[in-house]
PDB file of C-alpha atoms in Angstrom:
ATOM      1  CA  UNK A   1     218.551  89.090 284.736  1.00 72.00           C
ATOM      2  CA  UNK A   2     216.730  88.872 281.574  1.00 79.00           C
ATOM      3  CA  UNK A   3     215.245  92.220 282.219  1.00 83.00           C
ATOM      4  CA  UNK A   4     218.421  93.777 282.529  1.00 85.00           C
ATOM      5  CA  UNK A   5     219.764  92.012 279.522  1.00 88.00           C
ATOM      6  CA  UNK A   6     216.955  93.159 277.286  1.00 88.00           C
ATOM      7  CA  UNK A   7     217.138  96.792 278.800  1.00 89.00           C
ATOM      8  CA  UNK A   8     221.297  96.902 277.845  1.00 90.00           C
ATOM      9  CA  UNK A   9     220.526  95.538 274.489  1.00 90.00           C
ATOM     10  CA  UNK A  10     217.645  98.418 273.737  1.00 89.00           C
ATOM     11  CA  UNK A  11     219.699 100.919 275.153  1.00 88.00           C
ATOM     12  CA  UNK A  12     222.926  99.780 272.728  1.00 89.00           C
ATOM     13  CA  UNK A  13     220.218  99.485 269.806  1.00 88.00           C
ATOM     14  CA  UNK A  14     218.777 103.374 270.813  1.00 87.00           C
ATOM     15  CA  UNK A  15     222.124 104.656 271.315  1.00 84.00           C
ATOM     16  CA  UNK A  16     223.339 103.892 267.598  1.00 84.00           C
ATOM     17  CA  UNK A  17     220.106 105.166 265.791  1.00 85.00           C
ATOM     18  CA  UNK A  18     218.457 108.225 267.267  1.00 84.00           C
ATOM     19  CA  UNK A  19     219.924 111.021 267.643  1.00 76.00           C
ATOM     20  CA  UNK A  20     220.325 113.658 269.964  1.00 78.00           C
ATOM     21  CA  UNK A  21     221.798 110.755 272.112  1.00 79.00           C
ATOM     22  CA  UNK A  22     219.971 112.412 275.084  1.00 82.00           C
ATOM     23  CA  UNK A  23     216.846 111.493 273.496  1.00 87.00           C
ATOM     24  CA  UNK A  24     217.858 107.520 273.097  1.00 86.00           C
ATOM     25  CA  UNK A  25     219.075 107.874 276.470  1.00 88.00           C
ATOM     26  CA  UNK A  26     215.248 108.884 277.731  1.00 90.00           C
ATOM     27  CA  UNK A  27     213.244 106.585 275.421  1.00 92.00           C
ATOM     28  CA  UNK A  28     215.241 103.742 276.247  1.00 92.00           C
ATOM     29  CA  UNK A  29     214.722 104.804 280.247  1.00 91.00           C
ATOM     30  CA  UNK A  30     211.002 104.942 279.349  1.00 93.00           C
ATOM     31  CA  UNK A  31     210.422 101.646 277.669  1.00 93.00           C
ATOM     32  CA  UNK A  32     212.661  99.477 279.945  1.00 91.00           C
ATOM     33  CA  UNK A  33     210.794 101.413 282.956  1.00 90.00           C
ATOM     34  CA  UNK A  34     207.476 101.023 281.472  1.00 92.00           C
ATOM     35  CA  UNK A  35     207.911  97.285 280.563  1.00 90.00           C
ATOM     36  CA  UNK A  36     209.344  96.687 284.001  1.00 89.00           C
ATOM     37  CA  UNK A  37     206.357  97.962 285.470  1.00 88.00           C
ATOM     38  CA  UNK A  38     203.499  96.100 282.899  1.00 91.00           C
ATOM     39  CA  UNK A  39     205.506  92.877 284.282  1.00 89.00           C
ATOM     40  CA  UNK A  40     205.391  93.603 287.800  1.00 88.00           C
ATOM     41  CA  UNK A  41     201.632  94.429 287.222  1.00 89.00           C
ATOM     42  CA  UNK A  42     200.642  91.431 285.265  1.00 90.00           C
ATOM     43  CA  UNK A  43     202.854  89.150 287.735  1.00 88.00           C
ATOM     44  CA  UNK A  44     200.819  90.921 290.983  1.00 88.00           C
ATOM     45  CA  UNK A  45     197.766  90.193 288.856  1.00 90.00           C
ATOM     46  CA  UNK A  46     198.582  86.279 288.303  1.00 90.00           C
ATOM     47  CA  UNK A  47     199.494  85.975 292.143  1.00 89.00           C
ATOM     48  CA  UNK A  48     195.574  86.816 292.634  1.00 90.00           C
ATOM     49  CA  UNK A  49     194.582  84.304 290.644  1.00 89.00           C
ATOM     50  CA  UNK A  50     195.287  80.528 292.117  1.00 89.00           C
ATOM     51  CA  UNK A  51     195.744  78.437 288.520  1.00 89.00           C
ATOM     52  CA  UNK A  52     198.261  80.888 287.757  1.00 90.00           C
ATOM     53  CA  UNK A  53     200.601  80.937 290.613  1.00 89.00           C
ATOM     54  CA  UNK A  54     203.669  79.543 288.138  1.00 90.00           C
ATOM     55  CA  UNK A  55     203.300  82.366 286.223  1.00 89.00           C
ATOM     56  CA  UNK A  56     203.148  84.661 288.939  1.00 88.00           C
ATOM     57  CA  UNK A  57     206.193  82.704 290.140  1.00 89.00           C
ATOM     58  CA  UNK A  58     207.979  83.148 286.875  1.00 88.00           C
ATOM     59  CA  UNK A  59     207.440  86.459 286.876  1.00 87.00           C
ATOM     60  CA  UNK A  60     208.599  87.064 290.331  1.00 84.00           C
ATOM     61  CA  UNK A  61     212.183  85.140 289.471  1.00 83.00           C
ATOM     62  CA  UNK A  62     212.454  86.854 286.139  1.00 82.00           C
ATOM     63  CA  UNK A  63     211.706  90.820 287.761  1.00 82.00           C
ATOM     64  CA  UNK A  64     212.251  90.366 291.387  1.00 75.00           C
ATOM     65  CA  UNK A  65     209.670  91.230 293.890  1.00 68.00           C
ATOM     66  CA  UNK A  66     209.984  94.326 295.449  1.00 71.00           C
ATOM     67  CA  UNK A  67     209.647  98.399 293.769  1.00 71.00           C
ATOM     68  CA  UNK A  68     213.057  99.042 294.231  1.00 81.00           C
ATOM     69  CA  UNK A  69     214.458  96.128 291.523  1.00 84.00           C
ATOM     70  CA  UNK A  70     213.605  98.501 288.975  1.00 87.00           C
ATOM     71  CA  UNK A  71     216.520 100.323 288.999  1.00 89.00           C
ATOM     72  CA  UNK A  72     219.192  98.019 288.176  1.00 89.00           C
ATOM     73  CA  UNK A  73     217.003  97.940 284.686  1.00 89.00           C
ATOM     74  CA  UNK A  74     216.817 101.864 284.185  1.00 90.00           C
ATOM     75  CA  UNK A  75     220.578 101.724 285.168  1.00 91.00           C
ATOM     76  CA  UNK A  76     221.093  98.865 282.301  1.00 91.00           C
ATOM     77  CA  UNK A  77     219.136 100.917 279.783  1.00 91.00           C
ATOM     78  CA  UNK A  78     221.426 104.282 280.401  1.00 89.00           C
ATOM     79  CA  UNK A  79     224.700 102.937 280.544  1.00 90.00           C
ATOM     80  CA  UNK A  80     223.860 100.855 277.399  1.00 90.00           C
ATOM     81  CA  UNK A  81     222.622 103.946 275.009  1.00 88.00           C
ATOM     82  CA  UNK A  82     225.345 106.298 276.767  1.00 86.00           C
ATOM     83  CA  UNK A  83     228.320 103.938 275.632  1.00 87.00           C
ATOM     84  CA  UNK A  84     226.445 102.896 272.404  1.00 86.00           C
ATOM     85  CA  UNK A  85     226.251 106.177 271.606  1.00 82.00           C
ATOM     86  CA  UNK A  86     230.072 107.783 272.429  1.00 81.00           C
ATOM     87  CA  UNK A  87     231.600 104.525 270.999  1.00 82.00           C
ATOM     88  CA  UNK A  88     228.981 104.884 267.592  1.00 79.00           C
ATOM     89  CA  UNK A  89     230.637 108.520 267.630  1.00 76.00           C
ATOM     90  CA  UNK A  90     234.072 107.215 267.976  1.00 76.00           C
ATOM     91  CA  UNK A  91     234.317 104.978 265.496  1.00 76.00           C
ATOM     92  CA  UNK A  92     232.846 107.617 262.282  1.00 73.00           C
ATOM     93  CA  UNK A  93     235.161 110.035 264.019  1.00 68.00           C
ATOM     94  CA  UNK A  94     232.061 112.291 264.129  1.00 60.00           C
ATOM     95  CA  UNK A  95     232.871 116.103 266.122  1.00 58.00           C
ATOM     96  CA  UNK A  96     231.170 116.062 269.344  1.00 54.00           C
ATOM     97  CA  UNK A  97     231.085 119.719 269.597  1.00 51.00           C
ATOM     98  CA  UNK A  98     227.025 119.727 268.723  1.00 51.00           C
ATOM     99  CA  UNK A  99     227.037 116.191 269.776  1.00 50.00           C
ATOM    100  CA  UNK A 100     224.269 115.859 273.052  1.00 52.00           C
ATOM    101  CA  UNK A 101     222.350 118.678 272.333  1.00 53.00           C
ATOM    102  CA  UNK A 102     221.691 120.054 268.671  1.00 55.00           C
ATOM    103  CA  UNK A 103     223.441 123.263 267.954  1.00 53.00           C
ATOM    104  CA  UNK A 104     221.194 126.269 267.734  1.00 50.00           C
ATOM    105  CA  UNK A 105     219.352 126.824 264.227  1.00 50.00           C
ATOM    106  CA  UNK A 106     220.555 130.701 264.566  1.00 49.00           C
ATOM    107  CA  UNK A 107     224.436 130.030 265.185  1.00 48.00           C
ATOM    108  CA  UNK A 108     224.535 127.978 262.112  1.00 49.00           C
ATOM    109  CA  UNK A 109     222.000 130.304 259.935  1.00 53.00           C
ATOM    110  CA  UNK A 110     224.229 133.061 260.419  1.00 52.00           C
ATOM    111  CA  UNK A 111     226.807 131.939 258.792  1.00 54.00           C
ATOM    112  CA  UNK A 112     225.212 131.424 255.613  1.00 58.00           C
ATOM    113  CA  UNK A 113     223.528 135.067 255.378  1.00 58.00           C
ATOM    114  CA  UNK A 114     224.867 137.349 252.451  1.00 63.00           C
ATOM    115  CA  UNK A 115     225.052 140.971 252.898  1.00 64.00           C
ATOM    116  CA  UNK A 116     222.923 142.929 250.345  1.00 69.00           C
ATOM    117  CA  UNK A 117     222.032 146.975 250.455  1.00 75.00           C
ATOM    118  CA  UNK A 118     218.700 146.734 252.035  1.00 77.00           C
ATOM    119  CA  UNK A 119     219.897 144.834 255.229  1.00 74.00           C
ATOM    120  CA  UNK A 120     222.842 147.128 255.905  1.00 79.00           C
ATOM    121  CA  UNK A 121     220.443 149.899 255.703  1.00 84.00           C
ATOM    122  CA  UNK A 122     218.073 148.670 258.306  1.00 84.00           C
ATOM    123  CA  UNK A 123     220.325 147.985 260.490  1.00 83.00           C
ATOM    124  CA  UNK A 124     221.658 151.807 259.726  1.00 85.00           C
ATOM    125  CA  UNK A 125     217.841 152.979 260.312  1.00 87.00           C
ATOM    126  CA  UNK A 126     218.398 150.854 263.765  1.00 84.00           C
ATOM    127  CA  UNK A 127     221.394 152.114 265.265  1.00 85.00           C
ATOM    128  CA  UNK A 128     220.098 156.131 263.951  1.00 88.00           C
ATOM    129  CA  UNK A 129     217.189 155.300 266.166  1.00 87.00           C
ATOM    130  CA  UNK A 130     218.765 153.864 269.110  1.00 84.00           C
ATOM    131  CA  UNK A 131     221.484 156.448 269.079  1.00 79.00           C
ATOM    132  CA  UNK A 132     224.601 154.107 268.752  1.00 68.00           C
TER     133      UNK A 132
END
């Protein structure tokens, strides 16, 4: 439970800040994964040891005990930065036509290129040689 509380709360905290929200959406996958893991490591590390079976008992309650509690944490994580995110975009009524993925750097350059005598002559030279 605390896990999946901490792994909602960086998700929500990754979903306002970074941006492309895709990206949020993977770092905050990765950390909550990777912490979830370190745990389960240290806790199957304490269970070796026999003056720290509380902590390895701790550990076990706080995580749970088998591989597959994992992905109620990954799950926590997504959904977090995901609705973070659309409701961060919602609220500064920003457009969400570039909005997951960053619009291409040649789209938007185009736009802002003036016409001068030396392009529209290359582009003459071009089409002479290609025959259109």
């Amino acid at each position: 439970m605390t896990m999946l509380i901490f792994a909602a709360i960086l998700g929500a905290l990754l979903g306002m800040t970074v941006r492309p929200p895709l990206l949020a959406v993977a770092i905050s996958l990765a950390v909550s994964g990777g912490l979830h893991a370190t745990i389960a490591w240290v806790g199957r590390l304490a269970e070796t040891n026999p003056a720290q079976r509380v902590l390895a008992m701790r550990i076990d309650a706080m995580i749970g005990n088998d591989l597959h509690a994992i992905w109620p944490v990954l799950a926590a994580a997504g959904v977090g930065s995901i609705a973070s995110a659309v409701m961060w975009s919602l609220a500064n009524k920003q457009p969400t036509d570039g909005y997951w993925f960053r619009p291409d750097r040649r789209v938007v350059l185009m736009d802002q290129v003036e016409e001068n005598d030396r392009h529209s002559a290359a582009e003459q030279r071009f089409r002479d040689i290609l025959g259109r």
